[in-house]
JSON list of C-alpha atoms in Angstrom, two decimals:
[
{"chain": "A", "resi": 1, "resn": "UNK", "atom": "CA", "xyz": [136.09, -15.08, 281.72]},
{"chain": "A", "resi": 2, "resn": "UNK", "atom": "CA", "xyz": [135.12, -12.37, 279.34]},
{"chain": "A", "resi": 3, "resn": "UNK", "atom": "CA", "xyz": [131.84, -12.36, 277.38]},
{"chain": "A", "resi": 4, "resn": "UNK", "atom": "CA", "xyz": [132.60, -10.73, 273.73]},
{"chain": "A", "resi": 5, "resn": "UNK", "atom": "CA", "xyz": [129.74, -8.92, 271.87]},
{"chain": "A", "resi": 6, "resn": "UNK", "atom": "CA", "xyz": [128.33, -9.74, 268.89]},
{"chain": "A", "resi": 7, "resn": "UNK", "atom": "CA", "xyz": [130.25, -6.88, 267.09]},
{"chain": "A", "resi": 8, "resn": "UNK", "atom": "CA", "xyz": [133.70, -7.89, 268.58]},
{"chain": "A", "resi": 9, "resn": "UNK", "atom": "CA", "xyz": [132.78, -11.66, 267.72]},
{"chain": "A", "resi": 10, "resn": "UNK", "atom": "CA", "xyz": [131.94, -11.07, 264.20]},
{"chain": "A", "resi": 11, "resn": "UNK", "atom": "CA", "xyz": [135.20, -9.01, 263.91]},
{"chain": "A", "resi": 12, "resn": "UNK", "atom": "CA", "xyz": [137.11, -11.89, 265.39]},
{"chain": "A", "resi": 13, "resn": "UNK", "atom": "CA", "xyz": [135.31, -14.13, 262.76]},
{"chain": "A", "resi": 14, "resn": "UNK", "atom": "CA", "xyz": [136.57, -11.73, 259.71]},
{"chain": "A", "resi": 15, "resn": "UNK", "atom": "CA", "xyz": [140.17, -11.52, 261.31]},
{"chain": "A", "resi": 16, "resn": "UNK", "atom": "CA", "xyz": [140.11, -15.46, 261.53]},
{"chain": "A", "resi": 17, "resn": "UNK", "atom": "CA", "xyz": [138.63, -15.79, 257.52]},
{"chain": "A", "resi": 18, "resn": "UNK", "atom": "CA", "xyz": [141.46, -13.09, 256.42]},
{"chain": "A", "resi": 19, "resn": "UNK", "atom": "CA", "xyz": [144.32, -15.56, 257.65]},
{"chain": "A", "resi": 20, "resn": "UNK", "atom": "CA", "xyz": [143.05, -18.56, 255.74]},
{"chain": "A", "resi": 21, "resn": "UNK", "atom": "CA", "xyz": [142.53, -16.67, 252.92]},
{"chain": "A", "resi": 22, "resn": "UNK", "atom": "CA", "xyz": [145.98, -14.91, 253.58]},
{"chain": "A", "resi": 23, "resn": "UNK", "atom": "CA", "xyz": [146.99, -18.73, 253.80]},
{"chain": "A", "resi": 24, "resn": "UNK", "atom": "CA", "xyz": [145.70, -19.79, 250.69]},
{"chain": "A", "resi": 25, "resn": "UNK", "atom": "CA", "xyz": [146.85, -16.76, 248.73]},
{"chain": "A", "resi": 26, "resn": "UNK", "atom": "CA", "xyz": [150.70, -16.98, 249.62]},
{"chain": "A", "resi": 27, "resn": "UNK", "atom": "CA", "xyz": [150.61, -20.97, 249.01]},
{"chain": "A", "resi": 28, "resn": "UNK", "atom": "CA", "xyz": [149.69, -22.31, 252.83]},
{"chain": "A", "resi": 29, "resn": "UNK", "atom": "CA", "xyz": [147.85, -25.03, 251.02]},
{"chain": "A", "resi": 30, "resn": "UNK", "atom": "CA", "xyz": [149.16, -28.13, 250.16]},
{"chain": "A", "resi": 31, "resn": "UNK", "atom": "CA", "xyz": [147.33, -30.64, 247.70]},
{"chain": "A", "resi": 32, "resn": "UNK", "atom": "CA", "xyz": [149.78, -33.93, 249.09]},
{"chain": "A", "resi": 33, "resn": "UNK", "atom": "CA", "xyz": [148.80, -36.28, 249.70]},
{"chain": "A", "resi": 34, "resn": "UNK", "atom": "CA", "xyz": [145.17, -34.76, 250.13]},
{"chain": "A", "resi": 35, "resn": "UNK", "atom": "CA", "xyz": [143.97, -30.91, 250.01]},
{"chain": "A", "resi": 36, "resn": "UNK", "atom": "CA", "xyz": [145.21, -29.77, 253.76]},
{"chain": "A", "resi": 37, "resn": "UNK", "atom": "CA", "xyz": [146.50, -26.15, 255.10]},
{"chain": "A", "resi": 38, "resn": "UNK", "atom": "CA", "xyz": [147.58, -25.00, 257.95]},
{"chain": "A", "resi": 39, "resn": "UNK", "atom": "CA", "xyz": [147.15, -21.03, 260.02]},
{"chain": "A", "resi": 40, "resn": "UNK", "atom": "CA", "xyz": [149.03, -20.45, 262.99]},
{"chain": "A", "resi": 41, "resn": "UNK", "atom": "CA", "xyz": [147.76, -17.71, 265.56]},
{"chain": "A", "resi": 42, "resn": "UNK", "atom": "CA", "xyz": [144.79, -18.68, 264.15]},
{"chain": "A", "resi": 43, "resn": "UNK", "atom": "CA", "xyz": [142.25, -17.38, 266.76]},
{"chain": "A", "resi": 44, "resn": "UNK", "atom": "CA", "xyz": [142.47, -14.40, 268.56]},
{"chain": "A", "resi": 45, "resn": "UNK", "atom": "CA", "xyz": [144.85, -14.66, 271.54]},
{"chain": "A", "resi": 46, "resn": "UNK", "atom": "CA", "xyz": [142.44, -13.69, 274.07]},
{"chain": "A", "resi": 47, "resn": "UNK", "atom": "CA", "xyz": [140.21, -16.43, 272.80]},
{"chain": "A", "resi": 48, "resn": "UNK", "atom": "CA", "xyz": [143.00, -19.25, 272.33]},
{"chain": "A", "resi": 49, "resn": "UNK", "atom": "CA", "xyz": [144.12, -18.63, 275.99]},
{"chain": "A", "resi": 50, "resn": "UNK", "atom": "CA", "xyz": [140.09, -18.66, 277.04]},
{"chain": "A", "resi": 51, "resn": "UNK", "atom": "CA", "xyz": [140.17, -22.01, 275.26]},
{"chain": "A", "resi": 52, "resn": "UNK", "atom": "CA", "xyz": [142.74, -23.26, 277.15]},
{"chain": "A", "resi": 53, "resn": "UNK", "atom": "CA", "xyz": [141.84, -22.29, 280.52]},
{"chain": "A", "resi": 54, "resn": "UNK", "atom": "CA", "xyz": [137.90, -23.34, 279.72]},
{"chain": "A", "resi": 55, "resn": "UNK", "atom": "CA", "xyz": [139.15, -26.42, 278.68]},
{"chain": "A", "resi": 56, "resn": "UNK", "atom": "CA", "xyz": [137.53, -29.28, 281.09]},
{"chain": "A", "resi": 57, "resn": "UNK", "atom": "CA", "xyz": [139.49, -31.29, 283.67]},
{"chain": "A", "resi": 58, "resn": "UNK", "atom": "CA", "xyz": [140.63, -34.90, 282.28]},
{"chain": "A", "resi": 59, "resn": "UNK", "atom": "CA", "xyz": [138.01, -36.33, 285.07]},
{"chain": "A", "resi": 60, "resn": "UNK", "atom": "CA", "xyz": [135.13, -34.03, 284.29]},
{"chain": "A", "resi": 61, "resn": "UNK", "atom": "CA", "xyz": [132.21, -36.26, 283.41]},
{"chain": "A", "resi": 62, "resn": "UNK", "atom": "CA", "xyz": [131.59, -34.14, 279.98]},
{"chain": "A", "resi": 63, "resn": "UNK", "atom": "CA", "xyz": [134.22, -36.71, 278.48]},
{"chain": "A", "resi": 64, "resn": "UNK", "atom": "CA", "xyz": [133.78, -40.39, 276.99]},
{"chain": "A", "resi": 65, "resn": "UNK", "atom": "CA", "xyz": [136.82, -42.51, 276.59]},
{"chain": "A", "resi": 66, "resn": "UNK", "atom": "CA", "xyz": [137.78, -44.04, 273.74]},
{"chain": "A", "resi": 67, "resn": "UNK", "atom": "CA", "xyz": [139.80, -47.34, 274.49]},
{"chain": "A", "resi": 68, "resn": "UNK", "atom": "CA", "xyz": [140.49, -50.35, 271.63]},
{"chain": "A", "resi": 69, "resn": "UNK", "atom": "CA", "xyz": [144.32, -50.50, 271.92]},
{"chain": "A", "resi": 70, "resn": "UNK", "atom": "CA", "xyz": [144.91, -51.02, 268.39]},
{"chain": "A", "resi": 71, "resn": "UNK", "atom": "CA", "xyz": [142.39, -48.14, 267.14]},
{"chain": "A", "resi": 72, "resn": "UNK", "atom": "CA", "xyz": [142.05, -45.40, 269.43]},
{"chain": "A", "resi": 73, "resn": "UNK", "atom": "CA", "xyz": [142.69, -44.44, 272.85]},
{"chain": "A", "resi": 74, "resn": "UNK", "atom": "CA", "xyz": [141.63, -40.86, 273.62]},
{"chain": "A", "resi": 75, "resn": "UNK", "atom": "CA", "xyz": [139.13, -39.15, 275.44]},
{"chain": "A", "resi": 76, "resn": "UNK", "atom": "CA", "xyz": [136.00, -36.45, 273.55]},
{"chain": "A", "resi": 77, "resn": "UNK", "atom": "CA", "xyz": [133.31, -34.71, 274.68]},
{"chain": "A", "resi": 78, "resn": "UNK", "atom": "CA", "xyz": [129.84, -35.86, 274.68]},
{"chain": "A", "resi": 79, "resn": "UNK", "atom": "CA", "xyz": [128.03, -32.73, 272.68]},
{"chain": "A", "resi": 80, "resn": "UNK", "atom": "CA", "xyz": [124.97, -32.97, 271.42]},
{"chain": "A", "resi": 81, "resn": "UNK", "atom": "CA", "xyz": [124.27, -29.64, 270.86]},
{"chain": "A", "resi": 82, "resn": "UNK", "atom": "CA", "xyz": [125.67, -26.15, 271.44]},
{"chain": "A", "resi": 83, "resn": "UNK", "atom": "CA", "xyz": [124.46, -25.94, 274.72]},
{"chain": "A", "resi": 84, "resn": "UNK", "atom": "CA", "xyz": [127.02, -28.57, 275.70]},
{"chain": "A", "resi": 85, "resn": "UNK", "atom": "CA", "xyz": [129.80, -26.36, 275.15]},
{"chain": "A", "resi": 86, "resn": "UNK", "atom": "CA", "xyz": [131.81, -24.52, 278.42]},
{"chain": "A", "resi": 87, "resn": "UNK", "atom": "CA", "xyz": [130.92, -20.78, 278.48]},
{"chain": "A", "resi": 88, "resn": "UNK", "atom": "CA", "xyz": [134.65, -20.34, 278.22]},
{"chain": "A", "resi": 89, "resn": "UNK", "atom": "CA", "xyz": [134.92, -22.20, 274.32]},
{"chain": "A", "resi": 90, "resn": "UNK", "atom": "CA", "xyz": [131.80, -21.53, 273.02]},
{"chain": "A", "resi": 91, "resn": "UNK", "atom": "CA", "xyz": [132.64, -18.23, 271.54]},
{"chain": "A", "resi": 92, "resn": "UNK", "atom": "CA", "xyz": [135.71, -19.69, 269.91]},
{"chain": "A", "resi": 93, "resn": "UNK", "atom": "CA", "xyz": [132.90, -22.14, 268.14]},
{"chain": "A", "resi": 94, "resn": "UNK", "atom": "CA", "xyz": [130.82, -19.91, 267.08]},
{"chain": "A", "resi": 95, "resn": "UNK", "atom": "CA", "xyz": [133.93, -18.37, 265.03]},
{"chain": "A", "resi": 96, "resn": "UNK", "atom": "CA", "xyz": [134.33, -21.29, 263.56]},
{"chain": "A", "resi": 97, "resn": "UNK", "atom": "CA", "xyz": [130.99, -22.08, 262.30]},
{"chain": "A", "resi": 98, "resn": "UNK", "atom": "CA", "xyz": [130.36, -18.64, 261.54]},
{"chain": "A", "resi": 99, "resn": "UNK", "atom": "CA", "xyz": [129.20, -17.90, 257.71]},
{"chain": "A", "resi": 100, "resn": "UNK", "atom": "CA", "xyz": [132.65, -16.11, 257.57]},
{"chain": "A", "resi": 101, "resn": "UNK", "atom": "CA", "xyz": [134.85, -19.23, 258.09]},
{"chain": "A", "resi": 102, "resn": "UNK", "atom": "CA", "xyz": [132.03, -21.22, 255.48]},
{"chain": "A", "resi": 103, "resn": "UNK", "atom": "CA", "xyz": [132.35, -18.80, 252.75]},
{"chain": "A", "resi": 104, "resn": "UNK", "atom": "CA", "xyz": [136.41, -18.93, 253.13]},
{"chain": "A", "resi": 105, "resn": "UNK", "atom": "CA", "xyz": [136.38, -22.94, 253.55]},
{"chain": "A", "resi": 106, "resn": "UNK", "atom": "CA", "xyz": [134.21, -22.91, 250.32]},
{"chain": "A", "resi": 107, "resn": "UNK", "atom": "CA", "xyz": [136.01, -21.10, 248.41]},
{"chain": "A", "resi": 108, "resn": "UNK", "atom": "CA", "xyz": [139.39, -22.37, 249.11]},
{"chain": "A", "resi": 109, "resn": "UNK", "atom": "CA", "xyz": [138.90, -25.99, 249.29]},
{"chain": "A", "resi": 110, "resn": "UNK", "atom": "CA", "xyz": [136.55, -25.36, 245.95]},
{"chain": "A", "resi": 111, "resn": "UNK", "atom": "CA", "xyz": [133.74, -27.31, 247.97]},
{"chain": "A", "resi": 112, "resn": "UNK", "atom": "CA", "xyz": [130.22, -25.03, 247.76]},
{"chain": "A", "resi": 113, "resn": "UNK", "atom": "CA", "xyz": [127.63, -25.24, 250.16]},
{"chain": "A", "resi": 114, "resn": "UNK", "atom": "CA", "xyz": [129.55, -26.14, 253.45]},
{"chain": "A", "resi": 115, "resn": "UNK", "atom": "CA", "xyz": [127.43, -26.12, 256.45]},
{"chain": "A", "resi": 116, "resn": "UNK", "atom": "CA", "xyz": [128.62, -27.10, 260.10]},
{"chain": "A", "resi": 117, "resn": "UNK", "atom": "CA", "xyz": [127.35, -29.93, 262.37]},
{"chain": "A", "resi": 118, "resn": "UNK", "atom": "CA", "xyz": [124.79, -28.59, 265.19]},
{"chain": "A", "resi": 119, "resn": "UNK", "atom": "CA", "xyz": [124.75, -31.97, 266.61]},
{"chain": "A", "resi": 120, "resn": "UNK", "atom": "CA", "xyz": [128.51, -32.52, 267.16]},
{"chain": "A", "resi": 121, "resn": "UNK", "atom": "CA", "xyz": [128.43, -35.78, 265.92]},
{"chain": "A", "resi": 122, "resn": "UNK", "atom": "CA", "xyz": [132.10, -36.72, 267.11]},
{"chain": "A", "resi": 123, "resn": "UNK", "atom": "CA", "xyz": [132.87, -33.00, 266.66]},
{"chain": "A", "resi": 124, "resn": "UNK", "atom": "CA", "xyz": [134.21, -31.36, 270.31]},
{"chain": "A", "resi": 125, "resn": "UNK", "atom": "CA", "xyz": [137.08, -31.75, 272.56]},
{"chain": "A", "resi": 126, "resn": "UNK", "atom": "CA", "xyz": [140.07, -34.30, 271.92]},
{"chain": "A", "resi": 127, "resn": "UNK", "atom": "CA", "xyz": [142.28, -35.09, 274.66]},
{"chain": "A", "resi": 128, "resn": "UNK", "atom": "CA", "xyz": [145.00, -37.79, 274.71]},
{"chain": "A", "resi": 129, "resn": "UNK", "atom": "CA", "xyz": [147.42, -38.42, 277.66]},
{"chain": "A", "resi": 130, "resn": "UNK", "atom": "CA", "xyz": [150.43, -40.48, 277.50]},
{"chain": "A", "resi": 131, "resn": "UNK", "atom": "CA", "xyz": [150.08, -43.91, 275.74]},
{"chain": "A", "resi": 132, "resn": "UNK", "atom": "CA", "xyz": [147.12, -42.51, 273.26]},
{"chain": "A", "resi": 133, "resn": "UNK", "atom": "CA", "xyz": [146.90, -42.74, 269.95]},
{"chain": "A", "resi": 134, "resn": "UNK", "atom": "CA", "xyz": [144.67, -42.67, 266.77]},
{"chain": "A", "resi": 135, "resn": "UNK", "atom": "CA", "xyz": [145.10, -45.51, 264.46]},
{"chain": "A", "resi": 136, "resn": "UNK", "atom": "CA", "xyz": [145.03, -44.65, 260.46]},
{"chain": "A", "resi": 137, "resn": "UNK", "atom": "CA", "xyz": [142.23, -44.15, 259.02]},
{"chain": "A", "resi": 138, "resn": "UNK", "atom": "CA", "xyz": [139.95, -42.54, 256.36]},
{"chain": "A", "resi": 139, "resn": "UNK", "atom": "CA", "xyz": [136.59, -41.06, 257.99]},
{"chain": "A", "resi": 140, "resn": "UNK", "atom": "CA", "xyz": [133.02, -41.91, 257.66]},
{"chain": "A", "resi": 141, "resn": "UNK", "atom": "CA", "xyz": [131.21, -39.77, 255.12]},
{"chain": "A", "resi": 142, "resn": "UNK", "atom": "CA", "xyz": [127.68, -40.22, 255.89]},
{"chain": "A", "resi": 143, "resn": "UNK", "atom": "CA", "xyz": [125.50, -38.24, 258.77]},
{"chain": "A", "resi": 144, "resn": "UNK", "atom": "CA", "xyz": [122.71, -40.02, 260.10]},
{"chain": "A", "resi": 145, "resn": "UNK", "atom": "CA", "xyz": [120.71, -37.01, 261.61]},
{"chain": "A", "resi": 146, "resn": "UNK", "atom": "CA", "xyz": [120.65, -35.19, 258.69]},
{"chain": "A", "resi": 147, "resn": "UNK", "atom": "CA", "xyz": [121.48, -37.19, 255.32]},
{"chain": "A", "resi": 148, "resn": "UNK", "atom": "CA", "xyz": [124.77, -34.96, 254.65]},
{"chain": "A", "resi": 149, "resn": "UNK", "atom": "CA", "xyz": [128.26, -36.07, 253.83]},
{"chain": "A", "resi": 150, "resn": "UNK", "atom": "CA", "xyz": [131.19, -34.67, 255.49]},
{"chain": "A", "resi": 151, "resn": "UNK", "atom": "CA", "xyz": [133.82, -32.93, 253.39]},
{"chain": "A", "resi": 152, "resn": "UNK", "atom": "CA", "xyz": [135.97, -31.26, 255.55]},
{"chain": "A", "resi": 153, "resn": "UNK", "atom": "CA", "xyz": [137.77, -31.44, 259.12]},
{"chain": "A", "resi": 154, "resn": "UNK", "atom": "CA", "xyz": [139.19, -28.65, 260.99]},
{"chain": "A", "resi": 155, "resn": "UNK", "atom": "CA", "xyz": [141.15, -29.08, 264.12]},
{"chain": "A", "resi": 156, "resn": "UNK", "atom": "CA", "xyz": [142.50, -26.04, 266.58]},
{"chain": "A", "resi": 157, "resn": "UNK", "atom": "CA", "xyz": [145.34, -27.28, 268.99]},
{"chain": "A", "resi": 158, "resn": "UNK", "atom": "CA", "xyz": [145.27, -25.71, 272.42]},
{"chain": "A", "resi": 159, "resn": "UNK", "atom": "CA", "xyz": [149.25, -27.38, 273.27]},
{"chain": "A", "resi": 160, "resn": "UNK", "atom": "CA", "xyz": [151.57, -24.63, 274.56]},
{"chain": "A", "resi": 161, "resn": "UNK", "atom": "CA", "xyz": [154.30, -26.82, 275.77]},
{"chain": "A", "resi": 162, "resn": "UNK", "atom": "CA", "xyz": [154.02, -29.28, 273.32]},
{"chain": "A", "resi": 163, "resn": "UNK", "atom": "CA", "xyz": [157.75, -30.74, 272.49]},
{"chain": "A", "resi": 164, "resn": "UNK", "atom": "CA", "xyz": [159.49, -32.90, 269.93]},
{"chain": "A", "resi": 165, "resn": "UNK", "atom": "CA", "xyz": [159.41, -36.26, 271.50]},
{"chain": "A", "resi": 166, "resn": "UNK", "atom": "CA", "xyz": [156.49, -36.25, 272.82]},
{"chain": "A", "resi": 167, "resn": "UNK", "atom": "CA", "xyz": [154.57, -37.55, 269.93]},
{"chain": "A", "resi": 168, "resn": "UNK", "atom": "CA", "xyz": [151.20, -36.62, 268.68]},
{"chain": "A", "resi": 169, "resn": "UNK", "atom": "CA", "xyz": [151.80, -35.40, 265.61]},
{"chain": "A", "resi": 170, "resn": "UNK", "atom": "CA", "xyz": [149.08, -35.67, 262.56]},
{"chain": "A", "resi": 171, "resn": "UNK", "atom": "CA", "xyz": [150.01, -37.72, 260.40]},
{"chain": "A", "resi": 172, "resn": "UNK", "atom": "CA", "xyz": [148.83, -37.93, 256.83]},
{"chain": "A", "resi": 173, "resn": "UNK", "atom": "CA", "xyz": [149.46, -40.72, 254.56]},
{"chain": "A", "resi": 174, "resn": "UNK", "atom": "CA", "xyz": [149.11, -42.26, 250.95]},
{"chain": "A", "resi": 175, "resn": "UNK", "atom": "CA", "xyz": [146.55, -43.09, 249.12]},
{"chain": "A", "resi": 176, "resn": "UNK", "atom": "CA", "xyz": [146.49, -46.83, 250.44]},
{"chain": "A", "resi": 177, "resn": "UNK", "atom": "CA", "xyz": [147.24, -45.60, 254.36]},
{"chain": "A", "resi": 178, "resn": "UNK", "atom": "CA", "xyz": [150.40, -47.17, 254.52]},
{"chain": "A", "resi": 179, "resn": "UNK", "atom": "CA", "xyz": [153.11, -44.57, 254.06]},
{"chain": "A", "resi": 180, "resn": "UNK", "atom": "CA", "xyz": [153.39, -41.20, 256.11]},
{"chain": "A", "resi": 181, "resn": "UNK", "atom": "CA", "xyz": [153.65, -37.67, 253.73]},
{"chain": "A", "resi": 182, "resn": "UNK", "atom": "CA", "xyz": [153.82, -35.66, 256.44]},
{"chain": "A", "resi": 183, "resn": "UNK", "atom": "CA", "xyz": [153.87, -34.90, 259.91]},
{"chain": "A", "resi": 184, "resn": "UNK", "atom": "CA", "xyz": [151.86, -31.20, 261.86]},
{"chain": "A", "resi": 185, "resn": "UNK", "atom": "CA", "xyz": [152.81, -30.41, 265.01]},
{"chain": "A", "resi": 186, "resn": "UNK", "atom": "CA", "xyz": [149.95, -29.68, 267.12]},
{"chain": "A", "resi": 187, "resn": "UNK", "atom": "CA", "xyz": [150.86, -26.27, 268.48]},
{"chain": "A", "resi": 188, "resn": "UNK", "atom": "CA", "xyz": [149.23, -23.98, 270.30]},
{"chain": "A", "resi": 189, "resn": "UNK", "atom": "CA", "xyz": [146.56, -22.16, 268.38]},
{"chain": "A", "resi": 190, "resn": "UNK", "atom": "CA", "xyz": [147.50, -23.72, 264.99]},
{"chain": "A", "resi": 191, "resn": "UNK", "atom": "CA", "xyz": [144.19, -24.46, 262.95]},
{"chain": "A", "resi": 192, "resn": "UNK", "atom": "CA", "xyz": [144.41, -27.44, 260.26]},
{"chain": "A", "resi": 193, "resn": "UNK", "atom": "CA", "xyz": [141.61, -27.92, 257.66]},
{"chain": "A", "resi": 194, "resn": "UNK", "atom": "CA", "xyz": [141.54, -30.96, 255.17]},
{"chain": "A", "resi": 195, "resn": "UNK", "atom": "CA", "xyz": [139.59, -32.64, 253.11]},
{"chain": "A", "resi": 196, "resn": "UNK", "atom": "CA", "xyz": [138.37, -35.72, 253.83]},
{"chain": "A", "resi": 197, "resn": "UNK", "atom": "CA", "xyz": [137.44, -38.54, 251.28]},
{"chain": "A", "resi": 198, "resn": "UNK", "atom": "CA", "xyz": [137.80, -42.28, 250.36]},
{"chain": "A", "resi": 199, "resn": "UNK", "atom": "CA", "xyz": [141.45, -41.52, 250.28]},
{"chain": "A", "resi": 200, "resn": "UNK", "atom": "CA", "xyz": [142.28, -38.76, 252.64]},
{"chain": "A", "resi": 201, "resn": "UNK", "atom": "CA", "xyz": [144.25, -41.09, 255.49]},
{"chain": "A", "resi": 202, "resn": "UNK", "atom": "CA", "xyz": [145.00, -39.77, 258.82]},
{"chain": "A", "resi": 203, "resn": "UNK", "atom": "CA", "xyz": [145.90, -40.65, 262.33]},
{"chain": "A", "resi": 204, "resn": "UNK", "atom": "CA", "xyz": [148.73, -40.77, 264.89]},
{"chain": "A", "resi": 205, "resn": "UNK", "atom": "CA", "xyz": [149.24, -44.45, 265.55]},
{"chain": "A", "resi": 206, "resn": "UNK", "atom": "CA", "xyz": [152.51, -43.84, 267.39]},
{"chain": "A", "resi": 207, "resn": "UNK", "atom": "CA", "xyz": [151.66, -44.20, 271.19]},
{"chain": "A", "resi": 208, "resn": "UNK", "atom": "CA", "xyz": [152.12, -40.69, 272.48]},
{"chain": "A", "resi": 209, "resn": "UNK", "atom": "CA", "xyz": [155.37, -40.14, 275.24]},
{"chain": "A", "resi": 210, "resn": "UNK", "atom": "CA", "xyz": [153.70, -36.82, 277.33]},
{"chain": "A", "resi": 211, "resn": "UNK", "atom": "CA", "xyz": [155.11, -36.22, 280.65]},
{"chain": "A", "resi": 212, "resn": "UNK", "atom": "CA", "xyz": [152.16, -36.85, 283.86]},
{"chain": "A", "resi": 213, "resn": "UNK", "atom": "CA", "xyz": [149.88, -33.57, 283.95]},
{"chain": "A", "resi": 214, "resn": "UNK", "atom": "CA", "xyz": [150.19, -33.22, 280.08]},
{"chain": "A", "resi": 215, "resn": "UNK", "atom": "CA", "xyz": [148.21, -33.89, 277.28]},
{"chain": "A", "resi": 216, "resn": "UNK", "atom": "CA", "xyz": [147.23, -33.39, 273.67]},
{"chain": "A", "resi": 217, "resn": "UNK", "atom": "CA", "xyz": [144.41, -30.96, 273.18]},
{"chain": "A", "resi": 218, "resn": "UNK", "atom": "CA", "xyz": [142.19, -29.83, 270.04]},
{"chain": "A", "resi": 219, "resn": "UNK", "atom": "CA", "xyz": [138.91, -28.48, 268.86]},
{"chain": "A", "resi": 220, "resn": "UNK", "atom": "CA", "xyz": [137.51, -31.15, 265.94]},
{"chain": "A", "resi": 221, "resn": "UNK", "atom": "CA", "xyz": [134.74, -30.15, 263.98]},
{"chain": "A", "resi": 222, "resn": "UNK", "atom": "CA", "xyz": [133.68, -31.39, 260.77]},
{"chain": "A", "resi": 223, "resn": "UNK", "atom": "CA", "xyz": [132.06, -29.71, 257.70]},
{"chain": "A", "resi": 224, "resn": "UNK", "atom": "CA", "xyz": [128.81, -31.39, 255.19]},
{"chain": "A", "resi": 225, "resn": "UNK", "atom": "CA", "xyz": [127.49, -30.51, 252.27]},
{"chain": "A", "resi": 226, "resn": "UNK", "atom": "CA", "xyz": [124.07, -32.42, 250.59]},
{"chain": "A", "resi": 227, "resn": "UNK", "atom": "CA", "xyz": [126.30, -33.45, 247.52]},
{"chain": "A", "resi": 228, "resn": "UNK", "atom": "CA", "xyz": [128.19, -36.18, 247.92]},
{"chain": "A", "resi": 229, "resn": "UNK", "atom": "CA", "xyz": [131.71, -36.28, 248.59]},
{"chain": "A", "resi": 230, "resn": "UNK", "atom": "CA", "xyz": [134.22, -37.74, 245.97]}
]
């Protein structure tokens, strides 16, 4: 495993910012049904393959499961704090929390004052094995620890052999959560940001068809900001 600088990490940080931006610029960003885009090759390869090979065994103890069968069944880590995070991703976090990726998020979603979550409330790893799912939903807005209201997700799939079929797929929805828009793919090393609100809902309620030894990985971390969100 490599350790980066500061100086290469900051440059990864500006490389990662210039592709949403690059995103945003040559219409990447959709508006329906809610404000979403979506960057592949979004990190650095070295650091999406250090992801991936960082990324903890299904029976490591760092996970919780999540298990109603009509809600969710998935596993996430247990952060509560970036000292929780393996060596291996932490870097990769640190990009995305960096002041870079807030300025860009800010500016592009048009929501000011973004800050990131340093108690990983629900933020962390994702992992769902065959017969998973995520039922739809619309997310919480409120953080207890601090008082601020989330605004915006951002998810980084770490899936290289992902295939059609296998299910998993994000699904966003209408207004009243009852009709699919459209479908992402979660690919290796794609990055998807939206905006969450009253309205924004989201899930993958399909039960998901992987073969034995694979699964659906991501990064999830939210975004706050002291004003309220709409």
């Amino acid at each position: 495993m490599k350790r980066y600088s500061q100086s290469e990490l900051k440059q990864f940080a500006i490389s990662c910012t210039n592709k949403v931006r690059q995103q945003f610029k040559n219409g990447g960003f959709s508006k329906v049904p809610f404000v979403h885009c979506m960057v592949d090759n979004f990190l650095p390869d070295e650091l999406a393959e250090q992801c991936l090979s960082e990324f903890p065994s299904l029976d490591d103890d760092c996970w919780e499961f999540e298990t109603d069968s009509d809600i969710e069944i998935k596993q996430r880590t247990k952060w509560q704090s970036e000292f929780d995070i393996p060596d291996g991703i932490v870097d990769s976090i640190r990009v995305l929390n960096s002041s870079q990726m807030l300025r860009v998020m800010s500016e592009v979603f048009e929501i000011p004052k973004l800050i990131p979550d340093p108690y990983y409330t629900g933020g962390g790893l994702n992992a769902c094995t065959s017969g998973g799912l995520l039922g739809v939903h619309v997310d919480g807005n409120y953080h207890d620890a601090t008082a601020l209201n989330r605004r915006l997700n951002a998810l980084v799939y770490l899936n290289p052999n992902w295939q059609p079929g296998w299910g998993g797929e994000l699904g966003l929805y209408d207004e009243k959560g009852e009709v699919c828009v459209k479908k992402i793919e979660p690919l290796f090393n794609r990055l998807v940001i939206f905006d969450t609100h009253d309205k924004s809902y989201h899930g993958l309620p399909d039960p998901m068809n992987h073969p034995a030894g694979e699964a659906r990985r991501s990064i999830l971390l939210y975004y706050y900001t002291k004003e309220a969100r709409p």
